[in-house]
Tab-separated table of C-alpha atoms in Angstrom:
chain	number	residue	atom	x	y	z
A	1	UNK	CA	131.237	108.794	86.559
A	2	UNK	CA	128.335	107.549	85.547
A	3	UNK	CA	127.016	104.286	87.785
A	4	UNK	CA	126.146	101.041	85.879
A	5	UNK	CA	122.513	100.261	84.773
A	6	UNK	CA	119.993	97.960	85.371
A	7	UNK	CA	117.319	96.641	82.229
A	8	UNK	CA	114.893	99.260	82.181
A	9	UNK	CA	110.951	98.419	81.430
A	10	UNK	CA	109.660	99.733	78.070
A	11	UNK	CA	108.090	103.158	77.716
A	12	UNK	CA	104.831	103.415	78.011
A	13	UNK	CA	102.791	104.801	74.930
A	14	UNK	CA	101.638	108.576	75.538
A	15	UNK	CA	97.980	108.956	75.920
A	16	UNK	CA	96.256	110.254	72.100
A	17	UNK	CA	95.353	114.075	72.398
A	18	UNK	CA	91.630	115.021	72.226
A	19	UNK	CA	90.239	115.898	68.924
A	20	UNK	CA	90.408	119.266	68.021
A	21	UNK	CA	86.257	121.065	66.649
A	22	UNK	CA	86.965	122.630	63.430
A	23	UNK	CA	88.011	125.704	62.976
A	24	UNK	CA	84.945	128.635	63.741
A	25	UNK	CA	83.035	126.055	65.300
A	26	UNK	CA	83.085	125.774	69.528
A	27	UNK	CA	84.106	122.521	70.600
A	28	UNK	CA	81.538	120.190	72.009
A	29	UNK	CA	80.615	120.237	75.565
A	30	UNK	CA	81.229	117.242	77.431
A	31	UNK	CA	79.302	115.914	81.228
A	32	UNK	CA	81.086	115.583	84.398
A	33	UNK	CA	82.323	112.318	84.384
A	34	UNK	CA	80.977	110.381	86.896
A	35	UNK	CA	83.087	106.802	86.484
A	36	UNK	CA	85.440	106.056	89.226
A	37	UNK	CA	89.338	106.980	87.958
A	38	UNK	CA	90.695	103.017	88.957
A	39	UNK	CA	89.796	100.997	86.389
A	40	UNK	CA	88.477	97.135	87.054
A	41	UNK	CA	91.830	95.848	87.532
A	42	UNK	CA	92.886	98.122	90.858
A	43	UNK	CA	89.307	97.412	92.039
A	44	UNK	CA	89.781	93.329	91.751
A	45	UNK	CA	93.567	93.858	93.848
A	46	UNK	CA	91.038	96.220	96.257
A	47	UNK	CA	88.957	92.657	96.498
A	48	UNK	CA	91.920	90.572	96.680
A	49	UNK	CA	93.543	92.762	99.326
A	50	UNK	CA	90.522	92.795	101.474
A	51	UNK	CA	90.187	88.948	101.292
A	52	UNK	CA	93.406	88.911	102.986
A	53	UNK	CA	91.745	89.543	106.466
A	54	UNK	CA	89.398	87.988	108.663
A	55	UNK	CA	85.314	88.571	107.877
A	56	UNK	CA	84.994	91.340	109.674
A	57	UNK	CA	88.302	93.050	110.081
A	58	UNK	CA	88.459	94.363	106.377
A	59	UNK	CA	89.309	97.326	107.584
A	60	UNK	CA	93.034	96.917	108.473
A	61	UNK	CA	93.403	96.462	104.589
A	62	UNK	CA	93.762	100.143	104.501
A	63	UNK	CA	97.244	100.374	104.436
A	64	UNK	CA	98.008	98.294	101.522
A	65	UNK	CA	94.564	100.233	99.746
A	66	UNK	CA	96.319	103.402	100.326
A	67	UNK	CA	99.844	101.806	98.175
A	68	UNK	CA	97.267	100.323	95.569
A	69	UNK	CA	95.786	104.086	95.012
A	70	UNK	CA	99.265	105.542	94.977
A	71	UNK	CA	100.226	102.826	91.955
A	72	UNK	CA	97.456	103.754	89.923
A	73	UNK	CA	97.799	107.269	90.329
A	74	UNK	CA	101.192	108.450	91.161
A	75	UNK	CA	99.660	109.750	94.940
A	76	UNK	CA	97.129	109.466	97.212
A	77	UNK	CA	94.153	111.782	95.440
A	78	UNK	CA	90.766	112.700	96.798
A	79	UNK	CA	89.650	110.187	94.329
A	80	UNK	CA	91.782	107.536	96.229
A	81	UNK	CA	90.732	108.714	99.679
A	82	UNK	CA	87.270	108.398	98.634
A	83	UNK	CA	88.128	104.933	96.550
A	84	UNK	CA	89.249	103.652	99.950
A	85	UNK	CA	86.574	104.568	102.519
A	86	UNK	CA	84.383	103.150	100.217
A	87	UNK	CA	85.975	100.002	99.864
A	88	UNK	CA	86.129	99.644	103.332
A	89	UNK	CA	83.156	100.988	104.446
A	90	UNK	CA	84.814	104.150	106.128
A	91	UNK	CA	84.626	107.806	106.137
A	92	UNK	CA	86.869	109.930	103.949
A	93	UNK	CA	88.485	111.861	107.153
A	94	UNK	CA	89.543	108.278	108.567
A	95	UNK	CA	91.186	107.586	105.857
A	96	UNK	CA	92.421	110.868	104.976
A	97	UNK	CA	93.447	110.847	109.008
A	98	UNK	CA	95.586	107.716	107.764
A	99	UNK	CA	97.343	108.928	104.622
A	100	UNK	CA	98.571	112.229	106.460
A	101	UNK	CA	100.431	110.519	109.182
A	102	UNK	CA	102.571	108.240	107.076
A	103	UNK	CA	105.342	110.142	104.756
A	104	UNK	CA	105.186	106.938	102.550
A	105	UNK	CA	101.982	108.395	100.690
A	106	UNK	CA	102.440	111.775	99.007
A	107	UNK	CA	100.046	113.948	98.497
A	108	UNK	CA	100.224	115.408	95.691
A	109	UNK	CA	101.633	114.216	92.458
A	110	UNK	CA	105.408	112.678	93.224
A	111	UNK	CA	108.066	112.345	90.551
A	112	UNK	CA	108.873	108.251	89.330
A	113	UNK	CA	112.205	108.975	91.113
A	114	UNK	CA	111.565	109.325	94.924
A	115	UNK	CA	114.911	110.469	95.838
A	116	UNK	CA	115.423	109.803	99.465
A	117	UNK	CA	118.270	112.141	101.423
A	118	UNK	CA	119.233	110.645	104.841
A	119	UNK	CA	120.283	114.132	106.932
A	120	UNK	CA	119.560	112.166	110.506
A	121	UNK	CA	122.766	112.548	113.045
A	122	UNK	CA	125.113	110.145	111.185
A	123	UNK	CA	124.618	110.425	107.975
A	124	UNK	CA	124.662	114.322	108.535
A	125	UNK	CA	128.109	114.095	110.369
A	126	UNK	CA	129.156	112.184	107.222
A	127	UNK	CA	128.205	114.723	104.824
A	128	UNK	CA	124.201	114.198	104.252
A	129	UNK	CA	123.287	117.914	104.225
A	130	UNK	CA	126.076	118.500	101.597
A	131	UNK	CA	124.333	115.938	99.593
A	132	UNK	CA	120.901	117.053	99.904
A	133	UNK	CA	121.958	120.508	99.390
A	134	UNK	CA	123.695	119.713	96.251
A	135	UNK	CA	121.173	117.799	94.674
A	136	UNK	CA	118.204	120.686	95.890
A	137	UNK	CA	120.777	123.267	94.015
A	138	UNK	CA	121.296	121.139	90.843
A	139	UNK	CA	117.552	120.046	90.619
A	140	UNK	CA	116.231	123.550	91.449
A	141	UNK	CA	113.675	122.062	93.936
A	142	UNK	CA	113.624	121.997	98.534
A	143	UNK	CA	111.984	118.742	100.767
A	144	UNK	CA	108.939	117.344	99.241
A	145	UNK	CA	109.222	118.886	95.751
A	146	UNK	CA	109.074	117.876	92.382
A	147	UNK	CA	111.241	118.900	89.331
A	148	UNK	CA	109.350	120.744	86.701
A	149	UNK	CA	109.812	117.704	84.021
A	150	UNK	CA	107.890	115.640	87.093
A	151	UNK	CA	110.590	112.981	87.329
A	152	UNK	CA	112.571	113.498	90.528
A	153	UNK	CA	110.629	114.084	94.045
A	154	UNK	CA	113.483	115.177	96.606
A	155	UNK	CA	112.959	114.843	100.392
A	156	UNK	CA	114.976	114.442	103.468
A	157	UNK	CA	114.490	111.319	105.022
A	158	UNK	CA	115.038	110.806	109.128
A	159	UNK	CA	117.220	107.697	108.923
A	160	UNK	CA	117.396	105.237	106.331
A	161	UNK	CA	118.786	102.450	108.816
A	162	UNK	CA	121.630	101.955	107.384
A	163	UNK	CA	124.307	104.094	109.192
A	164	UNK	CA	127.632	101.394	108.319
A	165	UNK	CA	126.844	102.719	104.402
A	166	UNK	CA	126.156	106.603	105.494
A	167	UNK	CA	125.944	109.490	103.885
A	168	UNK	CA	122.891	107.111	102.188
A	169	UNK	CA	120.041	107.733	99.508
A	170	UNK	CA	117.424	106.159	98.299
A	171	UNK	CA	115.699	106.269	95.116
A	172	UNK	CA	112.163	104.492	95.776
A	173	UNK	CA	113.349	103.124	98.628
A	174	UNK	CA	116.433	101.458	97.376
A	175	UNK	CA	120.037	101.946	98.716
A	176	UNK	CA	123.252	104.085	97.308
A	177	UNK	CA	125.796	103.534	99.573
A	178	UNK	CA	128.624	106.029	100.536
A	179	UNK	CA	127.381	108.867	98.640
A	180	UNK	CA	128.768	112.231	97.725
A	181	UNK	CA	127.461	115.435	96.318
A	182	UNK	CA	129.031	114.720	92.788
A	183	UNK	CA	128.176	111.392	92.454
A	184	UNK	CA	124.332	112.142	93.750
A	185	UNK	CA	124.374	114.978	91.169
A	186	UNK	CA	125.364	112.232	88.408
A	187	UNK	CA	122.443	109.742	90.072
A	188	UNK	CA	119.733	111.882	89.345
A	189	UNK	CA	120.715	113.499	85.643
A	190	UNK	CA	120.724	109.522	84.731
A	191	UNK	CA	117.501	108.812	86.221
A	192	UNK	CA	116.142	111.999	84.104
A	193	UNK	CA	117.641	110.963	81.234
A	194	UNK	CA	115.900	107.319	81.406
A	195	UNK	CA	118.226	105.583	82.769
A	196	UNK	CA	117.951	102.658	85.934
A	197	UNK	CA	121.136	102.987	87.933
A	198	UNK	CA	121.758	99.715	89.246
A	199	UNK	CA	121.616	100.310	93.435
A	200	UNK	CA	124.865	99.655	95.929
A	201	UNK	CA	122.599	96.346	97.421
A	202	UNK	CA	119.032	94.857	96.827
A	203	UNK	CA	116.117	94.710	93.849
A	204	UNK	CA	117.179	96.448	90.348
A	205	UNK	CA	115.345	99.800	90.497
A	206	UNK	CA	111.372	100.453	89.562
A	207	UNK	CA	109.462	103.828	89.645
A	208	UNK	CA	107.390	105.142	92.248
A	209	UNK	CA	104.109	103.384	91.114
A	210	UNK	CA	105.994	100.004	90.397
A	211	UNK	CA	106.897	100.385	93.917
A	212	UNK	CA	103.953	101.237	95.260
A	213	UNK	CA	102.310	98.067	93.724
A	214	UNK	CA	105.073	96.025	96.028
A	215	UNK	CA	104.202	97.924	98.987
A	216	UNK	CA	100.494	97.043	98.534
A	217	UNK	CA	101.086	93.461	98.684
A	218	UNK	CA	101.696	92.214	95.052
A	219	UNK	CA	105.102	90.523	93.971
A	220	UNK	CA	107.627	92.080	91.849
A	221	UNK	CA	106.894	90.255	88.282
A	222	UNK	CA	110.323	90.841	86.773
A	223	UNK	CA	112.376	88.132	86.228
A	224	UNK	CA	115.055	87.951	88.701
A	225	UNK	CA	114.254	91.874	89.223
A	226	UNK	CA	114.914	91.043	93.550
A	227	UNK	CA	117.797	89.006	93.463
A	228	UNK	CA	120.186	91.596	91.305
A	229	UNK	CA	121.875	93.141	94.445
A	230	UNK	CA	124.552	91.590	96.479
A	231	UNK	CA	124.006	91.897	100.412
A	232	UNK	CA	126.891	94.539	101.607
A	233	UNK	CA	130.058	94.159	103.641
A	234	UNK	CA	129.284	95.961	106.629
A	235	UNK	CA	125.914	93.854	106.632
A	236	UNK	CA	127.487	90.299	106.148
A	237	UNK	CA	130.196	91.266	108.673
A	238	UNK	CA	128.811	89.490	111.810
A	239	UNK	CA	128.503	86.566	110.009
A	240	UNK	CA	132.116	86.395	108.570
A	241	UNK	CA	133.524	87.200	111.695
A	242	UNK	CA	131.694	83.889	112.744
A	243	UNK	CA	132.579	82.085	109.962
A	244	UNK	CA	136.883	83.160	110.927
A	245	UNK	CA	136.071	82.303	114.784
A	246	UNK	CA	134.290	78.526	114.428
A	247	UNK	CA	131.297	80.576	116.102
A	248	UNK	CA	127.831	79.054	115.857
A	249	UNK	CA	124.756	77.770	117.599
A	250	UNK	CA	125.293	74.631	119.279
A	251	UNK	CA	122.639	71.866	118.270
A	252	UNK	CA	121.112	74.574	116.025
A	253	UNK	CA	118.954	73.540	112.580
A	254	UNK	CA	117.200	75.285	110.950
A	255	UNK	CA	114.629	73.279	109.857
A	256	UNK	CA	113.687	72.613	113.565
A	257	UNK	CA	110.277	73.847	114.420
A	258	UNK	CA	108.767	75.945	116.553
A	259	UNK	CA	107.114	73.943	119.338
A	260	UNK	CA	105.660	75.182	122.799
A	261	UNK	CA	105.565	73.406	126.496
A	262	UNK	CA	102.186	71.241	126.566
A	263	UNK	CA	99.690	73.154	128.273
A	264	UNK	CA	100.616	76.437	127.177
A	265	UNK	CA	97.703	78.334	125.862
A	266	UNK	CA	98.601	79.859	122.402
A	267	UNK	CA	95.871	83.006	123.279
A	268	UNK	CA	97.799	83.793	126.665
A	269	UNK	CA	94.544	82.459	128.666
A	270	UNK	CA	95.217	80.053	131.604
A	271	UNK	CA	96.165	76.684	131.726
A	272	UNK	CA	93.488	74.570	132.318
A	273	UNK	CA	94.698	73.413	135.768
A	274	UNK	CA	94.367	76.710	137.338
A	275	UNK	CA	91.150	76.713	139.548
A	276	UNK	CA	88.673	80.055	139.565
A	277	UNK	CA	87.348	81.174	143.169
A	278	UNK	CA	84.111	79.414	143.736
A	279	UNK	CA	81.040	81.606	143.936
A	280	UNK	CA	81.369	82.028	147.314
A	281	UNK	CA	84.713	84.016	146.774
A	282	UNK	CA	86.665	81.045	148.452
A	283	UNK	CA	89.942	80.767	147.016
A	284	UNK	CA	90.738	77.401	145.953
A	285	UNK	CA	92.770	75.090	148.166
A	286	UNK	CA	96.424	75.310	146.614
A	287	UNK	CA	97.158	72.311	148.439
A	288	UNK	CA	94.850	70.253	145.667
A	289	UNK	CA	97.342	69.553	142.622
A	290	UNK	CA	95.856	69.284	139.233
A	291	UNK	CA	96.851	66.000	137.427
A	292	UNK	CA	100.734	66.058	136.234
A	293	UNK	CA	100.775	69.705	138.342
A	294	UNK	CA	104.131	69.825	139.847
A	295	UNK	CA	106.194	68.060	136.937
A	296	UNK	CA	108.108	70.116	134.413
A	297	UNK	CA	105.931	69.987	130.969
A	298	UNK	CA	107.925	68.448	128.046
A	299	UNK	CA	108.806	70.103	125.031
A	300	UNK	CA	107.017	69.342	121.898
A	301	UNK	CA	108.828	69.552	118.410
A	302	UNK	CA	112.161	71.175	120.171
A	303	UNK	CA	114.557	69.120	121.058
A	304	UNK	CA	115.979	70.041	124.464
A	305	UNK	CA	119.939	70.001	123.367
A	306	UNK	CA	118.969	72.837	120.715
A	307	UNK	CA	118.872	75.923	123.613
A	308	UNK	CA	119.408	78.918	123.079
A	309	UNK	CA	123.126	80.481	122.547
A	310	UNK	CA	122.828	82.270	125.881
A	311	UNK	CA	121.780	79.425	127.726
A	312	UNK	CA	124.765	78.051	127.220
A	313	UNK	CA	127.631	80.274	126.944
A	314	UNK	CA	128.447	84.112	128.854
A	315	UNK	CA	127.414	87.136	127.103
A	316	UNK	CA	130.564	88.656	127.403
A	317	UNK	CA	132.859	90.054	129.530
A	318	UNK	CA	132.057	91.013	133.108
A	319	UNK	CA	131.754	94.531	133.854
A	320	UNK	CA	134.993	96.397	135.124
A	321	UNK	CA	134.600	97.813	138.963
A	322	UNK	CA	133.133	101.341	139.703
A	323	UNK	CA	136.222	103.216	140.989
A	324	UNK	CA	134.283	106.154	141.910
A	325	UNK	CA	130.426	108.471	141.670
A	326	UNK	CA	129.900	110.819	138.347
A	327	UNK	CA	129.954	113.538	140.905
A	328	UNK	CA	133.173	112.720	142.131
A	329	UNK	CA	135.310	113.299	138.618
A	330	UNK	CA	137.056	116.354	138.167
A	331	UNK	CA	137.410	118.175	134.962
């Protein structure tokens, strides 16, 4: 049965074809372009990315670079490897060192449908494989391959962290819950056919290059586009069992905020009261008490009835005694 939609985005125009020389003439030669392939708009984001870090530390802007590259071009290219070192003032193998050890930037030319597979131990148990298998046999493609229209990538995926939903998929990273190898089938032919099948939780759906742009560090511009999907059952759970039970935080609000003992130092250097060795390598005399040494530090900002849960209330039940050693159990 086909699964509900989402508003899709309009199509985009298809580039005009090159003009044809007349006919017994040889068609013009044209230079090597030498222009970069990102166009003034991915290099101001490059800018704006950058700006993002301290003078100095550019550099850990590579990450988000490497998304930016993927949303102009569909993967990371040579073109983007080289885009980024130069951005950044690094060499090609860095990045290149960079791209290869994250799964999250492909390669080589990826589908607009990243279709996800979880086939890790509980999903698997739950019928993962069977999915994945089904959808590799119906699509004609294995892990990290893309159908010959280019609009599905299939992979496995090594847990999508969401085992109380499994088997799971996810198409550009979001969720279809409780999957099976019919239904997954029926995902897919309506993502060839155009369509946006509205996910089990989270954002409405967006290609690979939409998401990308996310991932880089630049909102989702659609109009309620990341409010669309409901949280799930098995995720709300804890909280509805708190809700039946009357259990909550004692003194808790939320809008309290975050303060730290006086004295503390933020960088994890010492307190000011601590006393070096003189240059003589005499310790100093711990005898001597800096001013207010010795008295507990108030609290700044925290109120002291709004503790912790554990503080005030047992973790749970104690453990049962040992009745006997491992060794000592007979099969």
């Amino acid at each position: 049965m086909p699964l509900p939609e989402t508003p899709s985005a309009p199509a985009q125009p298809a580039p005009a074809a090159p003009a044809q020389a007349p006919s017994g003439q040889a068609a013009p030669t044209q230079a090597p372009s030498t222009q970069s392939p990102f166009p003034e708009a991915t290099r101001e984001r490059a800018r704006q990315l950058m700006a993002r870090y301290p003078v100095g530390r550019e550099r850990s802007a590579l990450l988000p670079l490497l998304h930016l590259v993927q949303a102009e071009e569909g993967y990371v290219s040579p073109a983007g490897i080289a885009f980024c070192a130069g951005q950044l003032g690094l060499t090609r193998a860095q990045v290149a060192a960079v791209a290869t050890f994250y799964t999250m930037y492909k390669r080589r030319p990826a589908g607009d449908w990243l279709v996800s597979v979880c086939t890790n131990t509980m999903c698997d148990v739950l019928g993962g494989q069977r999915v994945f298998d089904a959808l590799a046999g119906h699509l004609g493609v294995g892990h990290d391959e893309t159908t010959a229209d280019g609009t599905v990538t299939l992979e496995h995926a090594e847990c999508l962290a969401a085992c109380d939903y499994g088997p799971v998929l996810t198409v550009n990273y979001e969720f279809f819950d409780n999957m099976e190898p019919e239904r997954a089938v029926a995902l897919v032919e309506q993502l060839r056919a155009g369509g946006r099948p509205a996910p089990s939780r989270g954002a409405r759906l967006c290609t690979l290059r939409e998401m990308s742009l996310q991932l880089a560090g630049f909102a989702d511009e659609r109009e309620g586009a990341v409010a669309d999907g409901p949280a799930g059952p098995a995720t709300l759970r804890g909280n509805r069992l708190a809700e039946e039970h009357g259990v909550s935080v004692a003194g808790f609000d939320p809008r309290t905020p975050i303060g730290r003992p006086n004295g503390d130092q933020p960088g994890g250097g010492r307190p000011a009261s601590d006393k070096a060795p003189d240059k003589g390598g005499k310790a100093p005399d711990k005898s001597e008490k800096a001013p207010g040494e010795g008295e507990k530090a108030p609290l700044t900002a925290v109120p002291v009835a709004n503790q912790p849960a554990s503080d005030g209330k047992p973790a749970g039940d104690a453990p049962l005694p040992q009745e006997g050693q491992l060794k000592e159990v007979k099969s």
